[in-house]
PDB file of C-alpha atoms in Angstrom:
ATOM      1  CA  VAL A   1     -44.535 -31.977 146.199  1.00 53.00           C
ATOM      2  CA  ILE A   2     -47.123 -34.670 145.763  1.00 63.00           C
ATOM      3  CA  TYR A   3     -46.960 -36.909 148.809  1.00 69.00           C
ATOM      4  CA  THR A   4     -47.684 -40.140 146.941  1.00 77.00           C
ATOM      5  CA  VAL A   5     -45.036 -39.641 144.244  1.00 88.00           C
ATOM      6  CA  VAL A   6     -41.712 -41.453 144.357  1.00 94.00           C
ATOM      7  CA  TYR A   7     -38.907 -39.431 142.756  1.00 95.00           C
ATOM      8  CA  MET A   8     -35.987 -41.198 141.054  1.00 97.00           C
ATOM      9  CA  THR A   9     -32.709 -40.358 139.397  1.00 97.00           C
ATOM     10  CA  ARG A  10     -30.169 -42.635 137.733  1.00 97.00           C
ATOM     11  CA  MET A  11     -26.410 -42.367 138.087  1.00 97.00           C
ATOM     12  CA  PRO A  12     -24.048 -43.196 135.161  1.00 95.00           C
ATOM     13  CA  ASN A  13     -23.103 -46.526 136.773  1.00 94.00           C
ATOM     14  CA  GLY A  14     -26.762 -47.626 136.639  1.00 95.00           C
ATOM     15  CA  VAL A  15     -27.477 -47.028 140.321  1.00 96.00           C
ATOM     16  CA  LYS A  16     -31.004 -45.725 140.908  1.00 97.00           C
ATOM     17  CA  VAL A  17     -31.677 -43.278 143.724  1.00 98.00           C
ATOM     18  CA  TYR A  18     -35.239 -42.976 145.052  1.00 97.00           C
ATOM     19  CA  SER A  19     -36.624 -40.101 147.132  1.00 96.00           C
ATOM     20  CA  TYR A  20     -39.839 -40.632 149.079  1.00 94.00           C
ATOM     21  CA  PRO A  21     -41.592 -37.473 150.357  1.00 92.00           C
ATOM     22  CA  PRO A  22     -42.086 -38.655 153.962  1.00 91.00           C
ATOM     23  CA  SER A  23     -38.590 -40.151 154.450  1.00 94.00           C
ATOM     24  CA  HIS A  24     -35.247 -38.603 155.364  1.00 94.00           C
ATOM     25  CA  GLU A  25     -33.561 -41.598 153.761  1.00 96.00           C
ATOM     26  CA  LEU A  26     -32.886 -42.379 150.121  1.00 98.00           C
ATOM     27  CA  LEU A  27     -33.321 -45.848 148.666  1.00 97.00           C
ATOM     28  CA  ILE A  28     -30.284 -46.865 146.611  1.00 97.00           C
ATOM     29  CA  SER A  29     -30.868 -49.685 144.126  1.00 97.00           C
ATOM     30  CA  SER A  30     -28.139 -51.408 142.130  1.00 93.00           C
ATOM     31  CA  ASN A  31     -28.909 -54.618 140.242  1.00 88.00           C
ATOM     32  CA  SER A  32     -30.738 -56.734 142.827  1.00 86.00           C
ATOM     33  CA  GLU A  33     -29.236 -54.994 145.871  1.00 94.00           C
ATOM     34  CA  GLU A  34     -30.953 -52.244 147.814  1.00 96.00           C
ATOM     35  CA  ALA A  35     -29.787 -50.073 150.698  1.00 96.00           C
ATOM     36  CA  TRP A  36     -31.138 -47.098 152.613  1.00 97.00           C
ATOM     37  CA  VAL A  37     -28.861 -44.110 153.266  1.00 97.00           C
ATOM     38  CA  TYR A  38     -29.546 -40.875 155.092  1.00 96.00           C
ATOM     39  CA  GLY A  39     -30.155 -38.158 152.523  1.00 96.00           C
ATOM     40  CA  GLY A  40     -31.967 -35.617 154.641  1.00 95.00           C
ATOM     41  CA  SER A  41     -31.349 -32.118 155.858  1.00 94.00           C
ATOM     42  CA  ILE A  42     -29.291 -31.428 158.954  1.00 93.00           C
ATOM     43  CA  TYR A  43     -32.127 -29.071 159.917  1.00 91.00           C
ATOM     44  CA  ALA A  44     -34.847 -31.687 159.438  1.00 88.00           C
ATOM     45  CA  GLN A  45     -37.345 -32.571 162.129  1.00 85.00           C
ATOM     46  CA  SER A  46     -38.993 -35.930 162.789  1.00 82.00           C
ATOM     47  CA  ILE A  47     -41.638 -37.042 160.329  1.00 82.00           C
ATOM     48  CA  SER A  48     -44.540 -38.943 161.834  1.00 79.00           C
ATOM     49  CA  SER A  49     -47.939 -40.321 160.967  1.00 81.00           C
ATOM     50  CA  ILE A  50     -51.095 -38.343 161.611  1.00 81.00           C
ATOM     51  CA  PRO A  51     -51.992 -39.067 165.252  1.00 78.00           C
ATOM     52  CA  THR A  52     -55.618 -39.916 164.435  1.00 80.00           C
ATOM     53  CA  SER A  53     -57.046 -43.244 163.343  1.00 83.00           C
ATOM     54  CA  ILE A  54     -57.540 -43.415 159.600  1.00 84.00           C
ATOM     55  CA  ASP A  55     -61.333 -43.596 159.857  1.00 87.00           C
ATOM     56  CA  LYS A  56     -61.360 -40.358 161.898  1.00 85.00           C
ATOM     57  CA  THR A  57     -58.741 -38.440 159.896  1.00 83.00           C
ATOM     58  CA  SER A  58     -60.184 -35.277 158.384  1.00 82.00           C
ATOM     59  CA  GLU A  59     -58.996 -33.360 155.346  1.00 80.00           C
ATOM     60  CA  ASN A  60     -57.832 -30.636 157.742  1.00 79.00           C
ATOM     61  CA  ASP A  61     -55.730 -33.220 159.647  1.00 78.00           C
ATOM     62  CA  ILE A  62     -54.047 -34.255 156.400  1.00 77.00           C
ATOM     63  CA  ILE A  63     -53.358 -30.683 155.262  1.00 76.00           C
ATOM     64  CA  SER A  64     -52.066 -29.639 158.706  1.00 77.00           C
ATOM     65  CA  SER A  65     -49.763 -32.666 158.830  1.00 78.00           C
ATOM     66  CA  CYS A  66     -48.395 -31.987 155.333  1.00 78.00           C
ATOM     67  CA  ILE A  67     -47.719 -28.332 156.085  1.00 81.00           C
ATOM     68  CA  SER A  68     -46.277 -28.774 159.565  1.00 79.00           C
ATOM     69  CA  GLN A  69     -43.821 -31.567 158.728  1.00 86.00           C
ATOM     70  CA  ASP A  70     -40.759 -31.750 156.517  1.00 89.00           C
ATOM     71  CA  SER A  71     -41.190 -33.511 153.201  1.00 91.00           C
ATOM     72  CA  TYR A  72     -38.883 -34.301 150.316  1.00 94.00           C
ATOM     73  CA  GLY A  73     -39.223 -33.753 146.616  1.00 94.00           C
ATOM     74  CA  PRO A  74     -37.283 -34.512 143.462  1.00 97.00           C
ATOM     75  CA  VAL A  75     -33.786 -35.951 143.489  1.00 98.00           C
ATOM     76  CA  LEU A  76     -31.405 -35.196 140.589  1.00 98.00           C
ATOM     77  CA  TYR A  77     -27.956 -36.478 139.661  1.00 98.00           C
ATOM     78  CA  ASP A  78     -25.494 -33.916 138.272  1.00 97.00           C
ATOM     79  CA  LYS A  79     -23.131 -35.777 135.947  1.00 96.00           C
ATOM     80  CA  TYR A  80     -20.978 -32.676 135.439  1.00 95.00           C
ATOM     81  CA  ARG A  81     -20.104 -32.280 139.129  1.00 94.00           C
ATOM     82  CA  ASN A  82     -20.938 -35.764 140.468  1.00 95.00           C
ATOM     83  CA  TYR A  83     -23.434 -34.278 142.900  1.00 96.00           C
ATOM     84  CA  ILE A  84     -26.848 -35.476 143.966  1.00 97.00           C
ATOM     85  CA  TYR A  85     -29.409 -32.754 144.677  1.00 97.00           C
ATOM     86  CA  ARG A  86     -32.449 -33.469 146.811  1.00 98.00           C
ATOM     87  CA  PHE A  87     -35.194 -30.951 147.429  1.00 97.00           C
ATOM     88  CA  ILE A  88     -36.773 -30.553 150.865  1.00 96.00           C
ATOM     89  CA  LEU A  89     -39.831 -28.583 151.915  1.00 93.00           C
ATOM     90  CA  PHE A  90     -39.362 -27.573 155.523  1.00 92.00           C
ATOM     91  CA  GLY A  91     -42.285 -27.969 157.883  1.00 87.00           C
ATOM     92  CA  ALA A  92     -43.951 -24.784 159.069  1.00 83.00           C
ATOM     93  CA  ASN A  93     -44.061 -24.022 162.774  1.00 77.00           C
ATOM     94  CA  ASP A  94     -46.938 -21.575 162.547  1.00 71.00           C
ATOM     95  CA  LEU A  95     -49.948 -22.838 160.585  1.00 65.00           C
ATOM     96  CA  ASN A  96     -51.537 -19.386 160.846  1.00 65.00           C
ATOM     97  CA  LYS A  97     -48.735 -17.858 158.740  1.00 69.00           C
ATOM     98  CA  CYS A  98     -48.181 -20.884 156.525  1.00 67.00           C
ATOM     99  CA  ASN A  99     -51.503 -22.397 155.518  1.00 70.00           C
ATOM    100  CA  ASN A 100     -50.637 -23.664 152.046  1.00 77.00           C
ATOM    101  CA  ILE A 101     -48.019 -26.166 150.922  1.00 80.00           C
ATOM    102  CA  ARG A 102     -46.640 -23.527 148.541  1.00 83.00           C
ATOM    103  CA  ASP A 103     -45.826 -21.372 151.607  1.00 83.00           C
ATOM    104  CA  LYS A 104     -43.283 -23.931 152.824  1.00 88.00           C
ATOM    105  CA  ILE A 105     -39.590 -22.993 152.555  1.00 91.00           C
ATOM    106  CA  ILE A 106     -37.676 -25.041 149.968  1.00 95.00           C
ATOM    107  CA  GLY A 107     -34.125 -26.222 150.462  1.00 96.00           C
ATOM    108  CA  ILE A 108     -31.634 -28.130 148.344  1.00 97.00           C
ATOM    109  CA  ILE A 109     -29.464 -30.801 149.928  1.00 97.00           C
ATOM    110  CA  VAL A 110     -26.204 -31.544 148.115  1.00 96.00           C
ATOM    111  CA  LEU A 111     -24.566 -34.977 148.371  1.00 97.00           C
ATOM    112  CA  ASP A 112     -21.539 -36.354 146.563  1.00 96.00           C
ATOM    113  CA  ASP A 113     -21.773 -39.477 144.400  1.00 95.00           C
ATOM    114  CA  LYS A 114     -20.998 -41.635 147.479  1.00 96.00           C
ATOM    115  CA  PHE A 115     -23.979 -40.076 149.329  1.00 97.00           C
ATOM    116  CA  ASN A 116     -21.832 -37.998 151.666  1.00 96.00           C
ATOM    117  CA  TYR A 117     -23.494 -34.792 152.826  1.00 96.00           C
ATOM    118  CA  LEU A 118     -21.774 -31.718 151.346  1.00 95.00           C
ATOM    119  CA  GLY A 119     -24.163 -28.971 152.379  1.00 94.00           C
ATOM    120  CA  GLU A 120     -27.493 -27.385 151.700  1.00 94.00           C
ATOM    121  CA  SER A 121     -29.093 -24.097 150.844  1.00 94.00           C
ATOM    122  CA  LYS A 122     -32.537 -22.547 151.255  1.00 94.00           C
ATOM    123  CA  LEU A 123     -34.214 -21.082 148.163  1.00 94.00           C
ATOM    124  CA  GLY A 124     -37.457 -19.471 149.231  1.00 91.00           C
ATOM    125  CA  ASN A 125     -40.974 -20.824 149.119  1.00 90.00           C
ATOM    126  CA  GLY A 126     -43.009 -22.760 146.572  1.00 88.00           C
ATOM    127  CA  LYS A 127     -44.690 -19.574 145.390  1.00 89.00           C
ATOM    128  CA  SER A 128     -41.323 -18.575 143.895  1.00 93.00           C
ATOM    129  CA  TRP A 129     -39.868 -21.916 142.790  1.00 95.00           C
ATOM    130  CA  ASN A 130     -41.247 -24.889 140.853  1.00 95.00           C
ATOM    131  CA  ILE A 131     -38.992 -27.736 141.973  1.00 95.00           C
ATOM    132  CA  ASN A 132     -40.875 -30.175 139.751  1.00 94.00           C
ATOM    133  CA  ASN A 133     -39.410 -28.323 136.775  1.00 95.00           C
ATOM    134  CA  ALA A 134     -35.702 -28.696 137.529  1.00 97.00           C
ATOM    135  CA  PHE A 135     -32.940 -30.171 135.401  1.00 97.00           C
ATOM    136  CA  ILE A 136     -29.151 -30.341 135.091  1.00 97.00           C
ATOM    137  CA  THR A 137     -26.944 -28.732 132.418  1.00 97.00           C
ATOM    138  CA  LYS A 138     -23.224 -27.976 132.175  1.00 96.00           C
ATOM    139  CA  GLU A 139     -24.047 -24.591 133.685  1.00 95.00           C
ATOM    140  CA  GLY A 140     -25.574 -26.049 136.858  1.00 95.00           C
ATOM    141  CA  LEU A 141     -28.877 -26.915 138.507  1.00 97.00           C
ATOM    142  CA  ASN A 142     -31.715 -25.201 136.636  1.00 97.00           C
ATOM    143  CA  ILE A 143     -35.011 -24.510 138.400  1.00 97.00           C
ATOM    144  CA  GLU A 144     -38.124 -22.767 137.185  1.00 96.00           C
ATOM    145  CA  TYR A 145     -38.539 -19.406 138.923  1.00 94.00           C
ATOM    146  CA  LEU A 146     -42.140 -18.259 139.258  1.00 92.00           C
ATOM    147  CA  ASN A 147     -42.636 -14.557 138.715  1.00 85.00           C
ATOM    148  CA  PRO A 148     -46.248 -13.542 139.398  1.00 78.00           C
ATOM    149  CA  ASP A 149     -45.677 -10.246 137.564  1.00 82.00           C
ATOM    150  CA  ASP A 150     -44.657 -12.005 134.340  1.00 81.00           C
ATOM    151  CA  GLU A 151     -46.717 -15.063 133.505  1.00 80.00           C
ATOM    152  CA  ASP A 152     -45.915 -14.761 129.776  1.00 85.00           C
ATOM    153  CA  HIS A 153     -42.364 -16.105 130.110  1.00 87.00           C
ATOM    154  CA  LEU A 154     -40.794 -19.249 131.472  1.00 91.00           C
ATOM    155  CA  VAL A 155     -37.944 -18.138 133.734  1.00 90.00           C
ATOM    156  CA  ILE A 156     -35.219 -20.625 134.623  1.00 93.00           C
ATOM    157  CA  LYS A 157     -32.566 -19.753 137.200  1.00 94.00           C
ATOM    158  CA  THR A 158     -29.274 -21.645 137.285  1.00 94.00           C
ATOM    159  CA  LEU A 159     -27.627 -22.477 140.593  1.00 92.00           C
ATOM    160  CA  ASN A 160     -24.057 -23.611 141.165  1.00 89.00           C
ATOM    161  CA  PHE A 161     -22.730 -25.177 144.334  1.00 82.00           C
ATOM    162  CA  THR A 162     -19.030 -24.587 144.010  1.00 72.00           C
ATOM    163  CA  SER A 163     -18.100 -23.663 147.556  1.00 60.00           C
ATOM    164  CA  ILE A 164     -20.136 -25.717 149.916  1.00 49.00           C
TER     165      ILE A 164
END
C-alpha cells in the first residue's frame, strides 16, 4: 500500500467509493453528494498521526508508524455478487518481528452494496499477496499470489465469499 494513494471503485449506479489508507471510513460520492461510512475492520485499532512535530520526524518515525498502524488498500466492487471488498494491512505489534510493510498481515473486508459489514478474512502477508493486482471476474475475487520459488509465472488465486 502506498500511503499517499487514494483507491477508488465505481458501482453500476455511478456511485464512487474511495478508500484512503489512513482512514477506517470510506468516502461515498454520488453526483454532488458525499458521505462518509465506516468501512473498516472489526479488528482495527486507532490510526493516529506521528507524535513528533513534522520538522523533527525522522524516516524511522515514518516507517515505524506505517508498520505499527492499520492501513487500508484497494477497494473493489463485485458486480456479480454485489459485494464491496476492501483490503486492510493490520498494524504490527512487534516491530522486531515485523520490520517491513510487506510483513504486515493482509485482510479483506466484505461489505454489501449498501455498505453493511458482512465479514472479513485474513490472507497472509504482503510477501505472499500483491493486493495492487486484484480484480473481479464471474469466478470471484482474483489476487496475485507471489511464489518466491517460481518467479517465471504469474499466479492468480480466486477467492469466493459465499458463507460469510
